Amino acid sequence: KQEVTQIPAALSVPEGENLVLNCSFTDSAIYNLQWFRQDPGKGLTSLLLIQSSQREQTSGRLNASLDKSSGRSTLYIAASQPGDSATYLCAVRNSGNTPLVFGKGTRLSVIA
Amino acid sequence: DAGVIQSPRHEVTEMGQEVTLRCKPISGHDYLFWYRQTMMRGLELLIYFNNNVPIDDSGMPEDRFSAKMPNASFSTLKIQPSEPRDSAVYFCASSSQGERLGGYTFGSGTRLTVV
């Protein structure tokens, strides 16, 4: 059974810092991996989707990497801003026919 | 497309009452998922459909929960009778094999409070 772990559970950084959020999964035979952002009381917004054949994806100040063999993904946020404060969730899909399995998220606070 | 649409946004009900949550997926998506989110357990999959057919309902907590997808543009999640421990945010999501190779789009969720 796939399990997804995100460390740390919470993180507080000063504005302008570069930071890394970590995600690990127990079954490396994944189909894809998706990073989401969730603001308090809101739904999930997809940030980046990495297919199993890819090593990384970039969108603006965000870069997500995938190392399938070690069962790890990282989300890199450059030059963090207070508006980046949110919970970031990592989720993996084992095949095209199976649902996403989520980690519990990392709650990020960027202090001005 | 307006995205995945859920209703109501908020629901407050008394214990024992029936609750129905609704979801309209993105047109053309062939997968629909119902998740429940709580502080303690995070996001848990309740049930998912492919082409309107339930594929896996092993996450449905008990017989009080039921879900239907009568057509490609509508799904319901029903709780009868509701209990305080059902209080959570319920999310619906849809995806397609062909679009963005299986990326999910989530609705805004329904916050359920059972008193």
mmCIF file of N, CA and C in Angstrom, chain B residues 6-47:
data_model
loop_
_atom_site.group_PDB
_atom_site.id
_atom_site.type_symbol
_atom_site.label_atom_id
_atom_site.label_comp_id
_atom_site.label_asym_id
_atom_site.label_seq_id
_atom_site.Cartn_x
_atom_site.Cartn_y
_atom_site.Cartn_z
ATOM 1 N N GLN B 6 -18.715 22.280 -6.682
ATOM 2 C CA GLN B 6 -19.315 21.574 -5.562
ATOM 3 C C GLN B 6 -20.366 22.456 -4.888
ATOM 4 N N SER B 7 -21.398 21.802 -4.388
ATOM 5 C CA SER B 7 -22.412 22.521 -3.603
ATOM 6 C C SER B 7 -22.972 21.605 -2.529
ATOM 7 N N PRO B 8 -23.388 22.170 -1.397
ATOM 8 C CA PRO B 8 -23.178 23.555 -1.008
ATOM 9 C C PRO B 8 -21.729 23.804 -0.568
ATOM 10 N N ARG B 9 -21.358 25.030 -0.331
ATOM 11 C CA ARG B 9 -20.023 25.340 0.174
ATOM 12 C C ARG B 9 -19.926 25.018 1.661
ATOM 13 N N HIS B 10 -21.009 25.299 2.362
ATOM 14 C CA HIS B 10 -21.065 25.019 3.797
ATOM 15 C C HIS B 10 -22.402 24.343 4.107
ATOM 16 N N GLU B 11 -22.344 23.405 5.058
ATOM 17 C CA GLU B 11 -23.563 22.726 5.479
ATOM 18 C C GLU B 11 -23.478 22.480 6.969
ATOM 19 N N VAL B 12 -24.471 22.956 7.692
ATOM 20 C CA VAL B 12 -24.567 22.689 9.119
ATOM 21 C C VAL B 12 -25.861 21.918 9.333
ATOM 22 N N THR B 13 -25.770 20.779 9.978
ATOM 23 C CA THR B 13 -26.951 19.945 10.152
ATOM 24 C C THR B 13 -26.935 19.300 11.530
ATOM 25 N N GLU B 14 -28.074 18.838 11.936
ATOM 26 C CA GLU B 14 -28.174 18.168 13.226
ATOM 27 C C GLU B 14 -27.931 16.674 13.070
ATOM 28 N N MET B 15 -27.367 16.112 14.096
ATOM 29 C CA MET B 15 -27.111 14.672 14.117
ATOM 30 C C MET B 15 -28.380 13.911 13.761
ATOM 31 N N GLY B 16 -28.228 12.915 12.906
ATOM 32 C CA GLY B 16 -29.363 12.097 12.507
ATOM 33 C C GLY B 16 -30.005 12.513 11.200
ATOM 34 N N GLN B 17 -29.697 13.722 10.742
ATOM 35 C CA GLN B 17 -30.280 14.208 9.502
ATOM 36 C C GLN B 17 -29.517 13.653 8.298
ATOM 37 N N GLU B 18 -30.203 13.647 7.170
ATOM 38 C CA GLU B 18 -29.564 13.238 5.909
ATOM 39 C C GLU B 18 -28.868 14.429 5.282
ATOM 40 N N VAL B 19 -27.679 14.187 4.754
ATOM 41 C CA VAL B 19 -26.898 15.233 4.088
ATOM 42 C C VAL B 19 -26.552 14.765 2.682
ATOM 43 N N THR B 20 -26.726 15.639 1.708
ATOM 44 C CA THR B 20 -26.362 15.318 0.328
ATOM 45 C C THR B 20 -25.406 16.373 -0.207
ATOM 46 N N LEU B 21 -24.245 15.923 -0.634
ATOM 47 C CA LEU B 21 -23.244 16.799 -1.234
ATOM 48 C C LEU B 21 -23.232 16.544 -2.730
ATOM 49 N N ARG B 22 -23.005 17.615 -3.491
ATOM 50 C CA ARG B 22 -23.117 17.512 -4.947
ATOM 51 C C ARG B 22 -21.827 17.942 -5.631
ATOM 52 N N CYS B 23 -21.595 17.361 -6.800
ATOM 53 C CA CYS B 23 -20.375 17.659 -7.554
ATOM 54 C C CYS B 23 -20.643 17.602 -9.049
ATOM 55 N N LYS B 24 -20.128 18.624 -9.748
ATOM 56 C CA LYS B 24 -20.158 18.617 -11.214
ATOM 57 C C LYS B 24 -18.714 18.611 -11.696
ATOM 58 N N PRO B 25 -18.264 17.522 -12.322
ATOM 59 C CA PRO B 25 -16.860 17.466 -12.762
ATOM 60 C C PRO B 25 -16.630 18.295 -14.016
ATOM 61 N N ILE B 26 -15.385 18.407 -14.395
ATOM 62 C CA ILE B 26 -15.034 19.089 -15.644
ATOM 63 C C ILE B 26 -15.519 18.252 -16.822
ATOM 64 N N SER B 27 -16.123 18.925 -17.767
ATOM 65 C CA SER B 27 -16.653 18.229 -18.933
ATOM 66 C C SER B 27 -15.544 17.478 -19.663
ATOM 67 N N GLY B 28 -15.812 16.204 -19.945
ATOM 68 C CA GLY B 28 -14.833 15.394 -20.659
ATOM 69 C C GLY B 28 -13.930 14.565 -19.756
ATOM 70 N N HIS B 29 -13.913 14.899 -18.465
ATOM 71 C CA HIS B 29 -13.119 14.083 -17.545
ATOM 72 C C HIS B 29 -13.852 12.774 -17.274
ATOM 73 N N ASP B 30 -13.100 11.672 -17.265
ATOM 74 C CA ASP B 30 -13.752 10.375 -17.094
ATOM 75 C C ASP B 30 -13.546 9.762 -15.716
ATOM 76 N N TYR B 31 -12.789 10.443 -14.861
ATOM 77 C CA TYR B 31 -12.615 9.978 -13.484
ATOM 78 C C TYR B 31 -13.163 11.023 -12.532
ATOM 79 N N LEU B 32 -13.855 10.553 -11.482
ATOM 80 C CA LEU B 32 -14.349 11.443 -10.441
ATOM 81 C C LEU B 32 -14.031 10.818 -9.093
ATOM 82 N N PHE B 33 -13.528 11.654 -8.186
ATOM 83 C CA PHE B 33 -13.073 11.188 -6.879
ATOM 84 C C PHE B 33 -13.759 11.996 -5.776
ATOM 85 N N TRP B 34 -14.099 11.341 -4.685
ATOM 86 C CA TRP B 34 -14.559 12.003 -3.471
ATOM 87 C C TRP B 34 -13.515 11.765 -2.376
ATOM 88 N N TYR B 35 -13.046 12.883 -1.799
ATOM 89 C CA TYR B 35 -12.089 12.841 -0.695
ATOM 90 C C TYR B 35 -12.698 13.538 0.515
ATOM 91 N N ARG B 36 -12.207 13.151 1.701
ATOM 92 C CA ARG B 36 -12.585 13.817 2.936
ATOM 93 C C ARG B 36 -11.298 14.292 3.608
ATOM 94 N N GLN B 37 -11.334 15.533 4.125
ATOM 95 C CA GLN B 37 -10.147 16.087 4.771
ATOM 96 C C GLN B 37 -10.456 16.471 6.214
ATOM 97 N N THR B 38 -9.656 15.953 7.135
ATOM 98 C CA THR B 38 -9.723 16.348 8.539
ATOM 99 C C THR B 38 -8.317 16.679 9.015
ATOM 100 N N MET B 39 -8.241 17.403 10.130
ATOM 101 C CA MET B 39 -6.930 17.763 10.654
ATOM 102 C C MET B 39 -6.147 16.512 11.040
ATOM 103 N N MET B 40 -6.850 15.557 11.627
ATOM 104 C CA MET B 40 -6.155 14.383 12.155
ATOM 105 C C MET B 40 -5.675 13.438 11.050
ATOM 106 N N ARG B 41 -6.496 13.239 10.028
ATOM 107 C CA ARG B 41 -6.224 12.179 9.053
ATOM 108 C C ARG B 41 -5.813 12.711 7.676
ATOM 109 N N GLY B 42 -5.844 14.020 7.505
ATOM 110 C CA GLY B 42 -5.488 14.569 6.194
ATOM 111 C C GLY B 42 -6.549 14.254 5.160
ATOM 112 N N LEU B 43 -6.111 14.101 3.908
ATOM 113 C CA LEU B 43 -7.022 13.805 2.803
ATOM 114 C C LEU B 43 -7.148 12.297 2.631
ATOM 115 N N GLU B 44 -8.370 11.814 2.721
ATOM 116 C CA GLU B 44 -8.640 10.386 2.569
ATOM 117 C C GLU B 44 -9.587 10.172 1.394
ATOM 118 N N LEU B 45 -9.267 9.202 0.558
ATOM 119 C CA LEU B 45 -10.149 8.864 -0.553
ATOM 120 C C LEU B 45 -11.340 8.067 -0.042
ATOM 121 N N LEU B 46 -12.530 8.499 -0.417
ATOM 122 C CA LEU B 46 -13.738 7.781 -0.032
ATOM 123 C C LEU B 46 -14.163 6.800 -1.130
ATOM 124 N N ILE B 47 -14.266 7.299 -2.361
ATOM 125 C CA ILE B 47 -14.750 6.488 -3.468
ATOM 126 C C ILE B 47 -14.325 7.166 -4.761
#
